[in-house]
Amino acid sequence: MLVKLFSRLKEVIVWSWTYLWAIWFLLVSFVIFYLRGPLKISENLGMATMFLSTLTPKFYVALTGTSSLISGLILIFEWWYYRRYGMSFIEQVSLNHISPWLGGGDPPENSGTTTPAVPECKVWRNPLNLFRGAEYQRFQTATKKEPLTYYDMNLSAQDHQTFFTCEADAGKPEYE
């Protein structure tokens, strides 16, 4: 009874959120239509058009130059950080600080004993900076040598079996 009630409540909420964007759009359209006089939308639109048409090529050159300068500084900082610490600063920040906010990475530890419904499967990063894709082929072409021996590839295959399986796969014959 209670499960059926929650199921029905979920269906109602999903249905309402499906059409909520249309209600929001109508509401915003009504507000803009109603306030078109006090907001002077047509005058402001004309002024914006006039402003954008008066921008000279110097502005676009300065804008492009500024963005290129900032990109270059970021590139130099990334290179310096990688040489010093062996990993990308942006990658480190995104994995350690941003990813947990977006639902990735390790969940925050809580005092409750509840376990997640779906066991977490982790894909390992590249801590030893091993060759990937095009780097592997570039090294092979430049040195005329195989970057990996058969021993390395066997270890890699075993690692992949370990790293790309999770608790939910335990006991299944296709993963053993």
XYZ file of N, CA, C and O in Angstrom, residues 32-145:
456
model
N 7.284 39.588 -19.529
C 7.941 40.451 -20.513
C 6.913 41.263 -21.286
O 7.098 42.466 -21.502
N 5.802 40.636 -21.680
C 4.762 41.360 -22.407
C 4.153 42.451 -21.528
O 3.950 43.583 -21.981
N 3.883 42.120 -20.279
C 3.250 43.072 -19.375
C 4.186 44.233 -19.040
O 3.738 45.373 -18.907
N 5.494 43.966 -18.922
C 6.450 45.000 -18.525
C 7.202 45.617 -19.704
O 8.192 46.306 -19.507
N 6.726 45.402 -20.935
C 7.458 45.920 -22.082
C 7.519 47.450 -22.088
O 8.494 48.029 -22.542
N 6.524 48.098 -21.564
C 6.535 49.562 -21.478
C 7.506 50.069 -20.434
O 8.421 50.843 -20.742
N 7.343 49.651 -19.161
C 8.255 50.155 -18.125
C 9.720 49.742 -18.341
O 10.626 50.481 -17.990
N 9.950 48.582 -18.923
C 11.329 48.147 -19.132
C 11.959 48.751 -20.386
O 13.162 48.661 -20.570
N 11.134 49.351 -21.231
C 11.597 49.963 -22.477
C 12.440 48.975 -23.285
O 13.576 49.258 -23.678
N 11.873 47.805 -23.509
C 12.612 46.726 -24.172
C 13.019 47.120 -25.589
O 14.150 46.876 -26.002
N 12.130 47.746 -26.323
C 12.475 48.094 -27.703
C 13.602 49.128 -27.752
O 14.490 49.034 -28.602
N 13.581 50.119 -26.839
C 14.665 51.108 -26.809
C 15.985 50.461 -26.418
O 17.035 50.741 -27.027
N 15.955 49.591 -25.393
C 17.189 48.933 -24.948
C 17.740 48.004 -26.019
O 18.958 47.899 -26.184
N 16.872 47.331 -26.755
C 17.314 46.462 -27.834
C 17.971 47.288 -28.939
O 19.008 46.903 -29.486
N 17.383 48.448 -29.242
C 17.974 49.338 -30.242
C 19.335 49.859 -29.807
O 20.268 49.942 -30.613
N 19.454 50.212 -28.528
C 20.737 50.705 -28.021
C 21.795 49.608 -28.043
O 22.961 49.860 -28.381
N 21.412 48.391 -27.709
C 22.364 47.279 -27.742
C 22.833 47.013 -29.162
O 24.019 46.779 -29.401
N 21.903 47.068 -30.107
C 22.265 46.877 -31.516
C 23.222 47.967 -31.980
O 24.211 47.690 -32.673
N 22.938 49.215 -31.598
C 23.806 50.323 -31.978
C 25.195 50.164 -31.357
O 26.211 50.369 -32.019
N 25.257 49.772 -30.090
C 26.546 49.581 -29.422
C 27.365 48.504 -30.118
O 28.565 48.686 -30.371
N 26.749 47.367 -30.420
C 27.477 46.276 -31.057
C 27.926 46.644 -32.470
O 28.969 46.182 -32.932
N 27.158 47.492 -33.165
C 27.544 47.869 -34.523
C 28.679 48.897 -34.529
O 29.346 49.073 -35.540
N 28.902 49.585 -33.412
C 29.968 50.590 -33.365
C 31.308 50.004 -32.931
O 32.303 50.727 -32.909
N 31.352 48.716 -32.575
C 32.620 48.120 -32.180
C 33.537 48.029 -33.392
O 33.135 47.593 -34.459
N 34.777 48.432 -33.191
C 35.733 48.466 -34.290
C 36.543 47.170 -34.327
O 36.554 46.411 -33.352
N 37.241 46.945 -35.415
C 38.116 45.766 -35.469
C 39.182 45.764 -34.377
O 39.628 44.712 -33.948
N 39.580 46.952 -33.902
C 40.556 47.018 -32.814
C 40.034 46.293 -31.572
O 40.794 45.639 -30.864
N 38.729 46.440 -31.312
C 38.143 45.769 -30.152
C 38.278 44.254 -30.292
O 38.663 43.563 -29.348
N 37.954 43.736 -31.465
C 38.020 42.292 -31.666
C 39.461 41.788 -31.620
O 39.728 40.692 -31.119
N 40.404 42.592 -32.117
C 41.813 42.220 -32.026
C 42.246 42.190 -30.563
O 42.919 41.250 -30.109
N 41.833 43.192 -29.796
C 42.185 43.226 -28.374
C 41.541 42.061 -27.630
O 42.165 41.440 -26.761
N 40.293 41.746 -27.963
C 39.595 40.636 -27.315
C 40.292 39.316 -27.614
O 40.541 38.496 -26.716
N 40.643 39.116 -28.873
C 41.332 37.882 -29.271
C 42.712 37.808 -28.628
O 43.118 36.755 -28.136
N 43.421 38.921 -28.622
C 44.752 38.945 -28.012
C 44.708 38.662 -26.529
O 45.542 37.922 -26.001
N 43.729 39.242 -25.843
C 43.603 39.019 -24.405
C 43.311 37.562 -24.105
O 43.919 36.959 -23.212
N 42.384 36.965 -24.853
C 42.054 35.564 -24.602
C 43.243 34.662 -24.935
O 43.495 33.685 -24.233
N 44.007 35.009 -25.971
C 45.197 34.227 -26.298
C 46.253 34.356 -25.209
O 46.917 33.369 -24.857
N 46.418 35.551 -24.665
C 47.382 35.764 -23.581
C 46.997 34.934 -22.362
O 47.845 34.245 -21.773
N 45.735 34.963 -21.995
C 45.278 34.195 -20.831
C 45.452 32.699 -21.080
O 45.902 31.958 -20.201
N 45.121 32.242 -22.278
C 45.308 30.821 -22.604
C 46.779 30.436 -22.536
O 47.129 29.359 -22.045
N 47.648 31.308 -23.021
C 49.077 31.043 -22.956
C 49.580 30.967 -21.526
O 50.399 30.093 -21.193
N 49.109 31.864 -20.669
C 49.520 31.821 -19.258
C 49.047 30.535 -18.589
O 49.788 29.928 -17.804
N 47.841 30.116 -18.899
C 47.331 28.858 -18.343
C 48.176 27.692 -18.839
O 48.532 26.787 -18.073
N 48.527 27.702 -20.120
C 49.353 26.636 -20.688
C 50.723 26.581 -20.020
O 51.209 25.496 -19.663
N 51.347 27.736 -19.811
C 52.658 27.774 -19.160
C 52.551 27.278 -17.721
O 53.386 26.494 -17.257
N 51.522 27.707 -17.003
C 51.333 27.252 -15.624
C 51.112 25.742 -15.583
O 51.661 25.044 -14.728
N 50.286 25.228 -16.501
C 50.041 23.781 -16.558
C 51.336 23.028 -16.817
O 51.593 21.998 -16.201
N 52.151 23.524 -17.746
C 53.429 22.872 -18.052
C 54.332 22.864 -16.824
O 54.917 21.844 -16.476
N 54.439 24.013 -16.150
C 55.275 24.119 -14.958
C 54.783 23.175 -13.873
O 55.560 22.462 -13.243
N 53.464 23.156 -13.660
C 52.900 22.313 -12.606
C 53.129 20.840 -12.936
O 53.455 20.044 -12.062
N 52.965 20.459 -14.185
C 53.167 19.066 -14.588
C 54.628 18.658 -14.400
O 54.915 17.554 -13.936
N 55.544 19.552 -14.774
C 56.975 19.241 -14.607
C 57.335 19.102 -13.131
O 58.171 18.290 -12.768
N 56.715 19.894 -12.293
C 57.070 19.879 -10.874
C 56.399 18.735 -10.108
O 57.042 18.090 -9.292
N 55.084 18.500 -10.363
C 54.323 17.532 -9.578
C 53.933 16.265 -10.342
O 53.384 15.346 -9.756
N 54.147 16.244 -11.652
C 53.878 15.037 -12.411
C 52.434 14.805 -12.769
O 52.078 13.707 -13.193
N 51.589 15.785 -12.579
C 50.198 15.651 -12.998
C 49.630 17.024 -13.324
O 50.168 18.035 -12.906
N 48.560 17.021 -14.078
C 47.942 18.264 -14.508
C 47.210 18.920 -13.341
O 46.481 18.266 -12.599
N 47.382 20.226 -13.195
C 46.694 20.964 -12.136
C 45.189 20.945 -12.351
O 44.420 20.719 -11.422
N 44.762 21.167 -13.597
C 43.333 21.195 -13.891
C 42.720 19.824 -13.638
O 41.631 19.700 -13.070
N 43.435 18.747 -14.038
C 42.935 17.398 -13.793
C 42.831 17.125 -12.299
O 41.838 16.574 -11.820
N 43.841 17.542 -11.548
C 43.830 17.318 -10.107
C 42.673 18.054 -9.441
O 41.962 17.493 -8.610
N 42.473 19.303 -9.800
C 41.389 20.080 -9.206
C 40.035 19.487 -9.577
O 39.143 19.347 -8.739
N 39.894 19.089 -10.851
C 38.600 18.557 -11.264
C 38.314 17.216 -10.599
O 37.180 16.949 -10.214
N 39.331 16.366 -10.442
C 39.102 15.064 -9.817
C 38.905 15.165 -8.309
O 38.062 14.477 -7.744
N 39.685 16.010 -7.656
C 39.664 16.044 -6.197
C 38.668 17.021 -5.607
O 38.225 16.820 -4.468
N 38.321 18.088 -6.331
C 37.481 19.117 -5.731
C 36.135 19.298 -6.427
O 35.123 19.500 -5.770
N 36.124 19.254 -7.753
C 34.883 19.510 -8.482
C 34.059 18.244 -8.643
O 32.839 18.257 -8.494
N 34.714 17.121 -8.935
C 34.007 15.870 -9.190
C 33.123 15.424 -8.023
O 31.997 14.986 -8.248
N 33.572 15.526 -6.764
C 32.667 15.141 -5.675
C 31.394 15.990 -5.602
O 30.345 15.507 -5.200
N 31.473 17.249 -6.008
C 30.273 18.086 -6.014
C 29.271 17.617 -7.057
O 28.065 17.744 -6.876
N 29.783 17.079 -8.168
C 28.919 16.663 -9.264
C 28.496 15.208 -9.162
O 27.915 14.667 -10.082
N 28.821 14.581 -8.049
C 28.377 13.214 -7.844
C 29.398 12.170 -8.208
O 29.137 10.985 -8.101
N 30.587 12.560 -8.634
C 31.628 11.600 -8.957
C 32.584 11.468 -7.803
O 32.485 12.161 -6.795
N 33.517 10.570 -7.901
C 34.530 10.412 -6.870
C 33.978 9.749 -5.629
O 32.897 9.164 -5.624
N 34.731 9.847 -4.548
C 34.327 9.205 -3.307
C 33.213 9.996 -2.647
O 33.289 11.219 -2.529
N 32.164 9.304 -2.172
C 31.106 10.015 -1.468
C 31.619 10.484 -0.111
O 32.521 9.869 0.457
N 31.055 11.570 0.415
C 31.492 12.034 1.731
C 31.142 10.988 2.783
O 30.108 10.326 2.702
N 32.034 10.836 3.762
C 31.801 9.835 4.790
C 30.746 10.351 5.754
O 30.797 11.474 6.228
N 29.773 9.486 6.049
C 28.725 9.863 6.998
C 28.674 8.807 8.087
O 29.179 7.707 7.957
N 28.023 9.153 9.174
C 27.997 8.260 10.318
C 26.969 7.150 10.158
O 26.987 6.184 10.893
N 26.064 7.274 9.217
C 25.044 6.247 9.011
C 25.645 4.984 8.431
O 26.708 4.982 7.833
N 24.948 3.877 8.592
C 25.444 2.602 8.097
C 24.747 2.189 6.818
O 24.780 1.035 6.446
N 24.107 3.138 6.149
C 23.410 2.792 4.917
C 24.423 2.542 3.820
O 25.425 3.238 3.701
N 24.172 1.524 3.016
C 25.048 1.221 1.891
C 24.359 1.656 0.618
O 23.131 1.630 0.527
N 25.123 2.076 -0.378
C 24.495 2.497 -1.626
C 23.834 1.316 -2.325
O 24.268 0.176 -2.204
N 22.756 1.596 -3.052
C 22.017 0.549 -3.744
C 22.853 -0.054 -4.863
O 22.800 -1.242 -5.117
N 23.626 0.765 -5.538
C 24.469 0.291 -6.628
C 25.912 0.375 -6.163
O 26.371 1.442 -5.785
N 26.656 -0.735 -6.157
C 28.044 -0.655 -5.726
C 28.864 0.214 -6.673
O 28.611 0.250 -7.867
N 29.835 0.900 -6.101
C 30.629 1.842 -6.893
C 31.716 1.095 -7.648
O 32.441 0.283 -7.093
N 31.818 1.343 -8.943
C 32.866 0.774 -9.783
C 33.809 1.908 -10.154
O 33.374 2.918 -10.695
N 35.084 1.741 -9.848
C 36.040 2.804 -10.117
C 36.907 2.441 -11.307
O 37.305 1.302 -11.474
N 37.197 3.431 -12.124
C 38.157 3.279 -13.211
C 39.400 4.040 -12.780
O 39.329 5.213 -12.450
N 40.529 3.387 -12.785
C 41.747 4.004 -12.306
C 42.308 4.979 -13.310
O 42.181 4.812 -14.505
N 42.934 6.031 -12.782
C 43.637 6.973 -13.642
C 44.928 6.345 -14.114
O 45.146 5.159 -13.924
N 45.789 7.122 -14.682
C 47.046 6.631 -15.243
C 48.203 7.097 -14.352
O 48.933 8.012 -14.709
N 48.379 6.485 -13.158
C 49.359 7.026 -12.211
C 50.800 6.891 -12.668
O 51.651 7.658 -12.245
N 51.108 5.925 -13.531
C 52.490 5.741 -13.980
C 52.759 6.443 -15.305
O 53.817 6.265 -15.905
N 51.801 7.226 -15.776
C 51.917 7.943 -17.040
C 52.273 6.999 -18.187
O 53.188 7.260 -18.970
N 51.584 5.880 -18.263
C 51.804 4.927 -19.336
C 51.277 5.503 -20.643
O 50.422 6.383 -20.653
N 51.794 4.987 -21.755
C 51.368 5.476 -23.055
C 49.895 5.168 -23.289
O 49.397 4.122 -22.897
N 49.214 6.070 -23.953
C 47.824 5.874 -24.331
C 47.669 6.219 -25.802
O 48.202 7.215 -26.267
N 46.919 5.421 -26.522
C 46.494 5.706 -27.885
C 47.567 6.238 -28.803
O 48.505 5.543 -29.178
N 47.439 7.506 -29.181
C 48.347 8.113 -30.152
C 49.775 8.196 -29.632
O 50.729 8.099 -30.396
N 49.948 8.353 -28.314
C 51.294 8.410 -27.758
C 52.023 7.092 -27.993
O 53.212 7.068 -28.315
N 51.313 5.999 -27.823
C 51.884 4.666 -28.029
C 52.368 4.523 -29.468
O 53.494 4.111 -29.727
N 51.513 4.912 -30.413
C 51.857 4.789 -31.831
C 53.005 5.740 -32.195
O 53.902 5.385 -32.958
N 53.020 6.950 -31.640
C 54.076 7.913 -31.925
C 55.426 7.398 -31.431
O 56.434 7.493 -32.128
N 55.449 6.814 -30.230
C 56.686 6.259 -29.697
C 57.168 5.093 -30.557
O 58.354 4.984 -30.861
N 56.234 4.242 -30.952
C 56.589 3.079 -31.766
C 57.157 3.518 -33.121
O 58.139 2.962 -33.609
N 56.567 4.547 -33.730
C 57.042 5.036 -35.018
C 58.414 5.696 -34.889
O 59.289 5.495 -35.734
N 58.630 6.460 -33.824
C 59.881 7.198 -33.670
C 61.046 6.285 -33.310
O 62.169 6.485 -33.787
N 60.827 5.277 -32.473
C 61.937 4.460 -31.986
C 62.022 3.088 -32.651
O 63.004 2.379 -32.446
N 61.007 2.734 -33.402
C 60.939 1.414 -34.055
C 61.015 0.281 -33.028
O 61.558 -0.783 -33.277
N 60.513 0.536 -31.820
C 60.478 -0.456 -30.747
C 59.073 -0.544 -30.171
O 58.325 0.433 -30.205
